[in-house]
Coordinates of C-alpha atoms in Angstrom, one line a residue:
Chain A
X1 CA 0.0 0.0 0.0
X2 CA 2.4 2.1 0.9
X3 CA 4.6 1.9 -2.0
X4 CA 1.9 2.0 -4.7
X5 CA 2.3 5.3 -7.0
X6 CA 1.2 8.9 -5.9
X7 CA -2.2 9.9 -7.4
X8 CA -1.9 13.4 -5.4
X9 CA 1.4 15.1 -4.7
X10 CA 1.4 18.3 -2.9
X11 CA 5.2 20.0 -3.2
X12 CA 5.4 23.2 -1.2
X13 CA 2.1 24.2 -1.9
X14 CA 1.9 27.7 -0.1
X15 CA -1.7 29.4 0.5
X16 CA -1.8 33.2 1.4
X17 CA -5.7 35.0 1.2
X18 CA -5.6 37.8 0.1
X19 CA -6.4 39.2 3.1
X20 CA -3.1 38.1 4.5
X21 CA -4.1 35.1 5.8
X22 CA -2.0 32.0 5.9
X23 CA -4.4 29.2 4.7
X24 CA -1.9 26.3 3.7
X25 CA 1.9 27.1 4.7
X26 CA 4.8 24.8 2.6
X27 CA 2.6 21.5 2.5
X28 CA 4.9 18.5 1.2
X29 CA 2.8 14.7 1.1
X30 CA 1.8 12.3 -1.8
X31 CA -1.4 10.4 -1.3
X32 CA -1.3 6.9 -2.8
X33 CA -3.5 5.7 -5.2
X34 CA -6.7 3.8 -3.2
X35 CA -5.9 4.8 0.2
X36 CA -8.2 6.4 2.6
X37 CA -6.8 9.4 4.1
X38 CA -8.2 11.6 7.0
X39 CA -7.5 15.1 7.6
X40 CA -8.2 16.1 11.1
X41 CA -7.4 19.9 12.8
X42 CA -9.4 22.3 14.3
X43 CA -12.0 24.2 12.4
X44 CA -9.6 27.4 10.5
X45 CA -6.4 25.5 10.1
X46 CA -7.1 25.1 6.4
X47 CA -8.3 21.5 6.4
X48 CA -11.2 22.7 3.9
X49 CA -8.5 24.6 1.6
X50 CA -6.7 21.4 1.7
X51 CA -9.0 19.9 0.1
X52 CA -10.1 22.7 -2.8
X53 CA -7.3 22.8 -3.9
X54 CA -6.9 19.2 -5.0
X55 CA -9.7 20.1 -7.8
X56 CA -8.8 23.5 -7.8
X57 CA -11.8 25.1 -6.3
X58 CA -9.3 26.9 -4.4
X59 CA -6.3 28.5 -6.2
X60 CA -2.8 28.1 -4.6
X61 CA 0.1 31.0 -4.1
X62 CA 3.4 28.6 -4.8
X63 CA 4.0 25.5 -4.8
X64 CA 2.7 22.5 -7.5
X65 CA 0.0 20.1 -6.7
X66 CA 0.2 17.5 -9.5
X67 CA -3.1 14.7 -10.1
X68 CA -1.9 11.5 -11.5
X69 CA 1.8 12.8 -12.2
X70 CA 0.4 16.2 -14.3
X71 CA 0.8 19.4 -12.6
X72 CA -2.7 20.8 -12.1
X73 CA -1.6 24.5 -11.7
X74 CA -2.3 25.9 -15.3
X75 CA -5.6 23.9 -16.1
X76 CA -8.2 26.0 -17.7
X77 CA -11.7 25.8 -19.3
X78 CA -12.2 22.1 -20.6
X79 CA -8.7 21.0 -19.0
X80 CA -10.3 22.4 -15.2
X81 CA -13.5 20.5 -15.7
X82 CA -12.1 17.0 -17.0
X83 CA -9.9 17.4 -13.4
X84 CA -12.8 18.0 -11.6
X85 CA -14.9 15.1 -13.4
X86 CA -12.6 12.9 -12.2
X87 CA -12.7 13.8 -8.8
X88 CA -15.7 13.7 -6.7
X89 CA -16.8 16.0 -3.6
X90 CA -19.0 15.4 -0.9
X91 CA -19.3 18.9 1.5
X92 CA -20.6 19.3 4.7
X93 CA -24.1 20.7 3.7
X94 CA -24.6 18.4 1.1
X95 CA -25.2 21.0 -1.7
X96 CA -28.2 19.3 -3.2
X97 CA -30.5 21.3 -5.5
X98 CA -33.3 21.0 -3.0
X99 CA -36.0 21.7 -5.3
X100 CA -34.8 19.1 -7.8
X101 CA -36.0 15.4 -7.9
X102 CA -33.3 12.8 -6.0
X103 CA -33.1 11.6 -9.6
X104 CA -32.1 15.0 -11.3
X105 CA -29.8 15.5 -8.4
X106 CA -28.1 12.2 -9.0
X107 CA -28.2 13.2 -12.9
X108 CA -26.3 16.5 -12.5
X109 CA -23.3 14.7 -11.3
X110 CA -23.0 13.2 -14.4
X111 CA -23.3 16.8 -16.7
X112 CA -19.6 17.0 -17.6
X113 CA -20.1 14.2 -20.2
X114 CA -22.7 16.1 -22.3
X115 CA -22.2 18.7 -24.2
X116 CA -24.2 21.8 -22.8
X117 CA -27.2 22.2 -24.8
X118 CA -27.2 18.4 -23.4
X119 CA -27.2 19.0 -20.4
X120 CA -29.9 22.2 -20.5
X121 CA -32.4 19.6 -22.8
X122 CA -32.0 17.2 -20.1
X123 CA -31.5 14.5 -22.8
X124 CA -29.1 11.9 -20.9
X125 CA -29.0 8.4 -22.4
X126 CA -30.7 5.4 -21.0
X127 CA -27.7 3.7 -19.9
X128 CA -26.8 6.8 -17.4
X129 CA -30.6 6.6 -16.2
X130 CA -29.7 3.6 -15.5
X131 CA -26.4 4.1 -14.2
X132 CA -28.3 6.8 -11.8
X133 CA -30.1 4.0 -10.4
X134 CA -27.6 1.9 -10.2
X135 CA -25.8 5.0 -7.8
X136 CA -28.6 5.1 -5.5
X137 CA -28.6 0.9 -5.3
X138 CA -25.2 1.2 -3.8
X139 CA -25.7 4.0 -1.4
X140 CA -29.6 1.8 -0.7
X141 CA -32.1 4.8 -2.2
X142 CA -33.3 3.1 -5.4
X143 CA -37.0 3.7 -3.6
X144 CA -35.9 7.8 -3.2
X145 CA -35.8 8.4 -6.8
X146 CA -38.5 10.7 -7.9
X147 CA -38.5 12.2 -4.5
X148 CA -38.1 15.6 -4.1
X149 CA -34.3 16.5 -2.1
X150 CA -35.2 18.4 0.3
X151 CA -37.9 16.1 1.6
X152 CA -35.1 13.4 2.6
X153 CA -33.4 13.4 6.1
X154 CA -29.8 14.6 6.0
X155 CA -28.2 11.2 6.3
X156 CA -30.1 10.2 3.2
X157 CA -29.2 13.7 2.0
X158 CA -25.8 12.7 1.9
X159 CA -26.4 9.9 0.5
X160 CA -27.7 11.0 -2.9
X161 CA -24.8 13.4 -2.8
X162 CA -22.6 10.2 -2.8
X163 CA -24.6 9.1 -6.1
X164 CA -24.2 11.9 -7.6
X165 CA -20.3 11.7 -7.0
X166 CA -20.6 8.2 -8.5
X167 CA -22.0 9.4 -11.6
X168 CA -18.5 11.0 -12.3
X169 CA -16.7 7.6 -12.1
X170 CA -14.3 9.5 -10.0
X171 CA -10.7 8.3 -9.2
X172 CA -10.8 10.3 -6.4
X173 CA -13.6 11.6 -3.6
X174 CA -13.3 14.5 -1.6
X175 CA -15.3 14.8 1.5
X176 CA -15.5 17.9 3.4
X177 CA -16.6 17.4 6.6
X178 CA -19.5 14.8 5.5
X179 CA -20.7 14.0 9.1
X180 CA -20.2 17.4 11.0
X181 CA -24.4 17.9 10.3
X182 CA -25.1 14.4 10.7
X183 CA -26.3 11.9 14.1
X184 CA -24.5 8.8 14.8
X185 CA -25.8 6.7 13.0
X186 CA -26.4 8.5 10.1
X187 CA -23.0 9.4 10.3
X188 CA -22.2 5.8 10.5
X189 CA -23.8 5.1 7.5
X190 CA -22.3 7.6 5.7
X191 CA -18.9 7.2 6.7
X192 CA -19.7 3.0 6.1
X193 CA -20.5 4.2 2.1
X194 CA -17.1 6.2 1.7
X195 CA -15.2 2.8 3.2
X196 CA -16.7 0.6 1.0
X197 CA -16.4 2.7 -2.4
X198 CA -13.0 2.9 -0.9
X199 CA -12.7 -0.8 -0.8
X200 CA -14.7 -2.1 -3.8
X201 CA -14.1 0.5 -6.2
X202 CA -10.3 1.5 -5.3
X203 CA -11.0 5.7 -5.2
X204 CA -9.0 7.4 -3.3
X205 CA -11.1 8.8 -0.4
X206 CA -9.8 11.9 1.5
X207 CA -11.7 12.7 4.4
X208 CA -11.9 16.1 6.7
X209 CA -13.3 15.0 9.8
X210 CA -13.5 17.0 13.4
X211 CA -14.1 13.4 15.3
X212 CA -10.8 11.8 15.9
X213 CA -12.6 8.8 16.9
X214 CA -14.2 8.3 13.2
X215 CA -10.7 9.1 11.8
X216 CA -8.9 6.0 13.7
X217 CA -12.2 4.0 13.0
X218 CA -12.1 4.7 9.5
X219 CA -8.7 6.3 7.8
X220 CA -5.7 4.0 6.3
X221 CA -3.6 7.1 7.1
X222 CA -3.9 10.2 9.5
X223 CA -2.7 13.6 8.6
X224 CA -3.3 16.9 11.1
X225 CA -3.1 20.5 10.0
X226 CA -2.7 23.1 12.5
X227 CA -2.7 26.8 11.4
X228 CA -1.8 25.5 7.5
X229 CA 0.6 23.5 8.6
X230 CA 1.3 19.7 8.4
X231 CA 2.1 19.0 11.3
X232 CA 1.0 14.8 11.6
X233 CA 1.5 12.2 9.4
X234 CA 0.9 8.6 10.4
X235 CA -0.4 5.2 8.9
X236 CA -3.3 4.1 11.6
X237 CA -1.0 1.4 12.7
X238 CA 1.5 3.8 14.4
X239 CA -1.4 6.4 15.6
X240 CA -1.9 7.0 19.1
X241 CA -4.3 8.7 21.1
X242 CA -2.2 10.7 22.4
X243 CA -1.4 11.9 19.1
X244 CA -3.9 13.5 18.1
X245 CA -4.7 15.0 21.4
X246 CA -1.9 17.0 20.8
X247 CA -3.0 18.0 17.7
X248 CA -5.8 19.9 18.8
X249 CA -4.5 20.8 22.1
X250 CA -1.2 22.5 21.1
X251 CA -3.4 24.5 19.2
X252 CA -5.9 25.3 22.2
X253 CA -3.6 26.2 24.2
X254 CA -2.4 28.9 21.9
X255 CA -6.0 30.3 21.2
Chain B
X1 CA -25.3 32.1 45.0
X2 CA -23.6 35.0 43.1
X3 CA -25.3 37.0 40.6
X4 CA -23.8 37.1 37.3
X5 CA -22.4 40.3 36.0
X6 CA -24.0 42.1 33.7
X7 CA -21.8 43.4 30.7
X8 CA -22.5 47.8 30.7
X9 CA -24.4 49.1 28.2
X10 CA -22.3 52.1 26.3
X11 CA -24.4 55.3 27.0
X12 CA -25.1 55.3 23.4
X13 CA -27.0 51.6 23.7
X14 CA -29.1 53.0 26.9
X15 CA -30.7 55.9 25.4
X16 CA -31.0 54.1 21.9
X17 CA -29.5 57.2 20.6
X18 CA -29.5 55.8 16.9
X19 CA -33.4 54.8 16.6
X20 CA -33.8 58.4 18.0
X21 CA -31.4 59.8 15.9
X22 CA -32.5 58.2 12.4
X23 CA -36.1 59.1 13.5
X24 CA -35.5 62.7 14.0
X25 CA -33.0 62.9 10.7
X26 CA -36.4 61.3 8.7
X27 CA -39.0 63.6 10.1
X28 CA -36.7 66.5 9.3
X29 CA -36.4 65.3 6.2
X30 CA -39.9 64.6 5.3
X31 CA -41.6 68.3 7.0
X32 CA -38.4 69.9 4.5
X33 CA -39.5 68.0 1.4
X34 CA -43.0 69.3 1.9
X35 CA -42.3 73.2 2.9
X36 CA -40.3 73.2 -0.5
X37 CA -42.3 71.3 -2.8
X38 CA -45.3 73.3 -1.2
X39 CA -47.1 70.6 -0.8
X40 CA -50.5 71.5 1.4
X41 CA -52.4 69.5 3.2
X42 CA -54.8 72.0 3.8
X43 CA -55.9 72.1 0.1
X44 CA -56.2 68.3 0.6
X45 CA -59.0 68.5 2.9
X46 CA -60.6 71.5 1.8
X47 CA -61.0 70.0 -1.7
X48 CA -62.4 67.2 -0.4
X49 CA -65.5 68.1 -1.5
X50 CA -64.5 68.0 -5.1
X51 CA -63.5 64.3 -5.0
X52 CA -67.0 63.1 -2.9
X53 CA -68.9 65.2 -6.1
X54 CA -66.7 63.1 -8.4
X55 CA -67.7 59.5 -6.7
X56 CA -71.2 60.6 -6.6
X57 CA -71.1 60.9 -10.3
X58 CA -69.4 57.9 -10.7
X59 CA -71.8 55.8 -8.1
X60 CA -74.3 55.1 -11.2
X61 CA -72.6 52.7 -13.3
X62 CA -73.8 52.2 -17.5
X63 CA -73.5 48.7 -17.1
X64 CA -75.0 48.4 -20.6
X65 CA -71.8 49.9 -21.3
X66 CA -69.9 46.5 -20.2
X67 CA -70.9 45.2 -23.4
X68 CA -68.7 47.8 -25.5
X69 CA -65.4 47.5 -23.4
X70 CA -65.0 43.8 -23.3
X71 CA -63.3 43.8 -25.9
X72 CA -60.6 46.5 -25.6
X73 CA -60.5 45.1 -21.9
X74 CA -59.4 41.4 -23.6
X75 CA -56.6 43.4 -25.7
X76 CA -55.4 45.1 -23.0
X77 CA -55.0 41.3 -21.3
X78 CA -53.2 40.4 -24.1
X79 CA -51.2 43.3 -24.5
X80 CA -50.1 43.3 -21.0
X81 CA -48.8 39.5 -21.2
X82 CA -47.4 40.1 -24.7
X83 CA -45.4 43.0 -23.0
X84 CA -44.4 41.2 -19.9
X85 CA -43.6 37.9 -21.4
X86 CA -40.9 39.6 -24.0
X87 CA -39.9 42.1 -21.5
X88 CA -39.2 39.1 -18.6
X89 CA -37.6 37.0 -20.9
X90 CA -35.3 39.7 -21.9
X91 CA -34.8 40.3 -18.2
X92 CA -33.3 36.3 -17.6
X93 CA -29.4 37.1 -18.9
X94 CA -29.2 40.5 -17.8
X95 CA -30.2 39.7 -14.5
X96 CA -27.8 36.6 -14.7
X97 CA -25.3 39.5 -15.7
X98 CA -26.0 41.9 -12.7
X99 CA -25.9 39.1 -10.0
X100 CA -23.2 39.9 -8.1
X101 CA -22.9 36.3 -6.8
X102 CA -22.9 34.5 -10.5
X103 CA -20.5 37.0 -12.3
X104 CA -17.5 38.4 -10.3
X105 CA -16.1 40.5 -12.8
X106 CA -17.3 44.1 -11.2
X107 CA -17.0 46.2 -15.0
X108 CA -19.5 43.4 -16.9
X109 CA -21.6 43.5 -14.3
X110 CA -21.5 47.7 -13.6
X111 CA -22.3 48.0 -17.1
X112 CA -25.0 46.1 -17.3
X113 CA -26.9 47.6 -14.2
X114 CA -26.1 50.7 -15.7
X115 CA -28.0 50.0 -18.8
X116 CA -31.0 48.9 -16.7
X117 CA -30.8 51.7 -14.9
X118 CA -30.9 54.1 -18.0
X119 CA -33.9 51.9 -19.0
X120 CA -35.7 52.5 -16.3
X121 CA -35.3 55.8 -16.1
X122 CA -37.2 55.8 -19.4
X123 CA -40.6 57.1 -18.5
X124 CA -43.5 54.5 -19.8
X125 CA -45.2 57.3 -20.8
X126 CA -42.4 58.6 -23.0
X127 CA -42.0 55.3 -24.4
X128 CA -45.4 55.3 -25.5
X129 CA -45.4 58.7 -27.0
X130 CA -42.0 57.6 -28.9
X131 CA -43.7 54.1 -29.7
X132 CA -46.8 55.6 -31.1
X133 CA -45.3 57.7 -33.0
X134 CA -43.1 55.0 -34.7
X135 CA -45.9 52.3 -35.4
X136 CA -48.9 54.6 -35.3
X137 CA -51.8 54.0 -33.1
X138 CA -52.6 50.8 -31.8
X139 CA -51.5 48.0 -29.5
X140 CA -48.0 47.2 -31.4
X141 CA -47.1 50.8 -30.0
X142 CA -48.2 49.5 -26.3
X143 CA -46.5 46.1 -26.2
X144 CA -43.7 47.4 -27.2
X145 CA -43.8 50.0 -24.6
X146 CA -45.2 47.5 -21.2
X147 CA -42.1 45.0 -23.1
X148 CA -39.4 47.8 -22.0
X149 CA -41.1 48.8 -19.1
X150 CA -41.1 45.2 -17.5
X151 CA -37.8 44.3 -18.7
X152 CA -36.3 47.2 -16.6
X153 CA -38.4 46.3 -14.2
X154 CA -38.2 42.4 -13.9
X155 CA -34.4 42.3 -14.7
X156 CA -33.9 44.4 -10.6
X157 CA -36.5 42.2 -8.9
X158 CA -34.7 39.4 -10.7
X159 CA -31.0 39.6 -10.1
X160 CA -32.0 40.9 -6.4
X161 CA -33.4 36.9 -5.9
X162 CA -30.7 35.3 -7.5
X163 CA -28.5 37.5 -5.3
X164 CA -30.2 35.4 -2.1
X165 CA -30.2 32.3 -3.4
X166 CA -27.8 29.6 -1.5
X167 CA -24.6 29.0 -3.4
X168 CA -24.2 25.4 -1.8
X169 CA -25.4 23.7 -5.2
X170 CA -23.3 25.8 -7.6
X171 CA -20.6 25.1 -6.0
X172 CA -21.2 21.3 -6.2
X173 CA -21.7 21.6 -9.8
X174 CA -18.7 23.4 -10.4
X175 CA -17.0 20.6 -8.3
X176 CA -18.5 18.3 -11.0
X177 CA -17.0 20.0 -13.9
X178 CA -20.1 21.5 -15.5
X179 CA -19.7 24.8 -17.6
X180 CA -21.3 27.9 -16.3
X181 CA -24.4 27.9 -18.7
X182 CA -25.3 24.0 -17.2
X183 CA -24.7 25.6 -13.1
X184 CA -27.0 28.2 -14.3
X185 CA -29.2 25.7 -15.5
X186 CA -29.3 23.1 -12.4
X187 CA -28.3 25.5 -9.7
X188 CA -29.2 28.8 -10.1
X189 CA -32.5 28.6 -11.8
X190 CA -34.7 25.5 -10.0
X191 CA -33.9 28.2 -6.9
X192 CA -35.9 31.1 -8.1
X193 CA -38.0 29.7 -10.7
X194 CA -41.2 30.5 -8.2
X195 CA -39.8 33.6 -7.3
X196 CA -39.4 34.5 -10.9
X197 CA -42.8 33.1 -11.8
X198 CA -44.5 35.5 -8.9
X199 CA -43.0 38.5 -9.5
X200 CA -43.7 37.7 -13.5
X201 CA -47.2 37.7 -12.6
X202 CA -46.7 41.1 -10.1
X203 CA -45.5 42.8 -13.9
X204 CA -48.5 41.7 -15.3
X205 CA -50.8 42.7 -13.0
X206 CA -49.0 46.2 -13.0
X207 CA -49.0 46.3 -16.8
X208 CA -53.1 45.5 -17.0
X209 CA -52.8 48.5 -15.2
X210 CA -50.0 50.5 -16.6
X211 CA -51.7 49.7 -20.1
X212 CA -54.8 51.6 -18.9
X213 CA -52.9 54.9 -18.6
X214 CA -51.3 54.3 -22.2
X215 CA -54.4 53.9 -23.8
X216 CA -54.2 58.0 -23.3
X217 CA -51.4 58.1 -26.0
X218 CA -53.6 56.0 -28.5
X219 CA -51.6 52.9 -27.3
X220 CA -54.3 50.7 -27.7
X221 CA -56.6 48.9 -25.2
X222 CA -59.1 50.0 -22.4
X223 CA -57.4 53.4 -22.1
X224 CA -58.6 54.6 -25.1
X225 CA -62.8 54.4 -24.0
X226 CA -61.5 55.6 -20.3
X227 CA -60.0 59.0 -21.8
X228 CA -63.1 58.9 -24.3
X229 CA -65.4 58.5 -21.2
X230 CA -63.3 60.8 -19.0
X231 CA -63.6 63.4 -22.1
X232 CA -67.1 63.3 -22.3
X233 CA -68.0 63.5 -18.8
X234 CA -69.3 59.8 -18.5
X235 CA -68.3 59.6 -15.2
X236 CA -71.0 56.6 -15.2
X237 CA -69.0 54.7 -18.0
X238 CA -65.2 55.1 -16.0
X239 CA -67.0 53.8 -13.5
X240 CA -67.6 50.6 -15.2
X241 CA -64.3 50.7 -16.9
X242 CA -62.7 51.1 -13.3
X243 CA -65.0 48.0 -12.0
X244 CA -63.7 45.8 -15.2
X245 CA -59.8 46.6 -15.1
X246 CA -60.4 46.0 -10.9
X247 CA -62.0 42.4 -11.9
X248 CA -58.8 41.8 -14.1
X249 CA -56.3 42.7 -11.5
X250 CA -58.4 40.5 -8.9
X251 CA -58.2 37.4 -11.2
X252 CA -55.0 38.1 -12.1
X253 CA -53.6 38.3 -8.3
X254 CA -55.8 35.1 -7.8
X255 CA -54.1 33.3 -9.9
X256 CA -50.8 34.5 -8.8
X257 CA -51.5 33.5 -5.2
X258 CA -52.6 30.2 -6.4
X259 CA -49.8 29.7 -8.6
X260 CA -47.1 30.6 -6.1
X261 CA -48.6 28.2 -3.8
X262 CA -48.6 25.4 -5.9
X263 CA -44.6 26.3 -7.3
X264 CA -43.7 26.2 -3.8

């Protein structure tokens, strides 16, 4: 695991707002394709910018950030959005079209395939009809379909957010925060559907997650941010508790 | 047990010196705008008298008369959602334009309010007078005139909604790959589509009326038999006009109401 090929390599990757603000500061780590990675910090130190910038939602400063071995800096136009197709993202809020049928919602993640005028028609082919049930099958929604979003419960919410991901046939999922709105076991759920798309499908899941007991339940690998900085990097075999304590303490402390 | 200390108030927070303050500055401002407009409000009620005279006049309707207006009461319909349908679908990419949330480039989007602003600065009344003198009287002259009115109109109420709209699914979209035409699309316009479809109805119901006042200019529609009536002292046949265009505008908001709460 450890040794197979980067799919993500950060290399100095600086982040300065333009405000002033530090959000990433001199970030150096590959991610390996088909491992689960957790990001854990406090809220602010730039776990969520860590993460945009991976399908550039978020523009760096300096540095390179390279997607399977190409330097993602310079991407524009069509080049930006066959990145993004191939990577997935899951946010805290879920950021489903609420109005919109669980089966449009699902549909929309698969847009970047169609041409426009496509996409505006609503003219998507049988087989990704099909293909959008076959999303909500695997996160166990099938019976959601022609539901309207914003009459599901968050958990299932989320869920449908998955699908949509799905529909990209990503390489790679990004999940910002997934469970911070969620209950327990929703968030179990969740969390449950990221492993196993992990597992089954090989994509390289990177999680941000407050709960440091989720990340060791969950995460091949640990990282921790404080104030933009990397400062923890461990495989779940050598994390401790005390660890991460540290983590967010050292940072506590300081506030 | 202790009681818990109370954070002080500044002094300005205990005398609520700025609800005072903007209260004063607005009264000011509003006695001022009347001593130098000369507006008086003594006239108002002495020439009360005057108004009562005109309803008594008007409190015998010629309902006989319905018969004649029906008609120019249909084409005023018509003109009014002719007018608003053109000018509210002009409105779409120019609101898209002026939403500060959806374009971020602050010259495109200056321009643009600018020119909507210079539209509606445009009197409707002018418009008419410039429109009826192009095409000649009739209702081409008046849907042409309620089509720029609403579009200056509907393009503000517009691109102040998508300016509230949440910008959780575009961003999700634009996470997917998806070009800016297809976030519009999915994201933006599923959001305000019952906003849109409300205040598109708010235009019409303003324009049935707005269309009444054209008329004046030989712009078509019921306007022209409520100068004629006006004209010839037939206070009995406004009356009935009034009565009609006030059934229009009642439908017309009944649907609206119903509509909206069906979109919902």
């Amino acid at each position: 695991m450890e040794q197979a090929t980067p799919i993500i390599s950060f290399k100095g990757v600086n982040k300065v707002y333009n405000n002033g603000t530090v959000g990433l500061k001199d970030i150096s780590f590959d991610i390996p394709r088909g491992q689960f990675l957790v990001v854990v910090g406090l809220s602010g130190a730039g776990k969520s910018t860590l993460l945009r910038t991976i399908n550039r939602m978020h523009e760096i400063t300096s540095g390179e950030i390279t997607v399977e071995d190409e330097a993602i800096g310079d991407y524009k136009g069509k080049a930006l959005r066959l990145l993004r197709r191939k990577i997935g993202m899951i946010f805290q809020g879920f950021n489903l079209i609420n109005r919109s049928s669980v089966e449009k919602n699902v549909l929309s993640g698969r847009v970047s395939y169609y041409a426009t005028w496509k996409t505006i028609l609503g003219l998507f082919s049988k087989a990704d009809k099909e293909k959008a049930v076959h999303a909500l099958e695997r996160v166990n929604l099938v019976e959601k379909l022609y539901t309207r979003a914003d009459e599901l419960s968050g958990g299932q919410q989320q869920r449908v957010a998955i699908a949509r991901t799905l529909m990209q046939d990503p390489k790679i999922i990004l999940a910002d925060e997934p469970v911070a709105s969620l209950d327990p076991l929703t968030t179990k759920t969740v969390m449950d559907t990221l492993k196993r798309l992990n597992q089954e499908d090989g994509i390289t899941v990177i999680v941000n997650l407050h709960s440091v007991a989720l990340a060791r339940e969950y995460a091949d690998r640990i990282i921790g941010l404080r104030a933009g900085q990397l400062v923890y990097d461990q495989p779940i075999a050598k994390v401790t508790v005390d660890d991460l304590d540290q983590i967010y303490q050292a940072e506590g402390e300081k506030a | 047990m202790s009681t818990p200390t109370i954070p002080r108030r500044s002094w300005t927070q205990r005398y609520h010196v700025k609800g005072i303050g903007w209260t004063v500055l607005l009264l000011v401002l509003l006695v001022a705008s009347a001593q130098m407009t000369g507006v008086n409000v003594g006239m108002f009620f002495s020439n009360l008298g005057q108004f009562t005279n005109l309803l008594v006049r008007m409190s015998n309707p010629a309902w006989d008369y319905t018969a004649v207006i029906i008609q120019p009461l249909l084409e005023t319909i018509q003109m009014a959602i002719l007018g608003t349908t053109i000018g509210a679908a002009f409105a779409i990419p120019f609101a898209v334009l002026s939403a500060s949330n959806l374009i971020h480039n602050r010259w495109l989007r200056g321009l643009t309010r600018l020119f909507l602003d210079l539209v509606r600065t445009l009197p409707d009344l002018l418009l008419a007078a410039i429109f009826v003198a192009i095409f000649g009287i009739g209702s081409t002259a008046g849907v042409i005139t309620l089509a720029i009115f609403s579009f200056g109109m509907v393009s503000k109420l517009f691109y102040e909604v998508i300016e509230t709209i949440d910008m959780g699914p575009l961003e999700a979209l634009e996470s997917v790959g998806a070009t800016k035409i297809t976030i519009i699309w999915y994201a933006v316009l599923p959001q305000i589509l019952n906003q849109f479809v409300s205040y598109f109805l708010y235009t019409l119901e303003i324009n049935v009326r707005a269309s009444t006042v054209l008329g004046y200019l030989g712009a078509g529609g019921i306007g022209v038999f409520l100068q004629r009536s006006l004209n010839e002292f037939n206070y009995n046949q406004t009356a009935v006009i009034i009565l009609a265009t006030l059934v229009v505008v009642l439908v017309i908001d009944g649907v609206s109401n119903h509509l909206r709460r069906v979109l919902l």
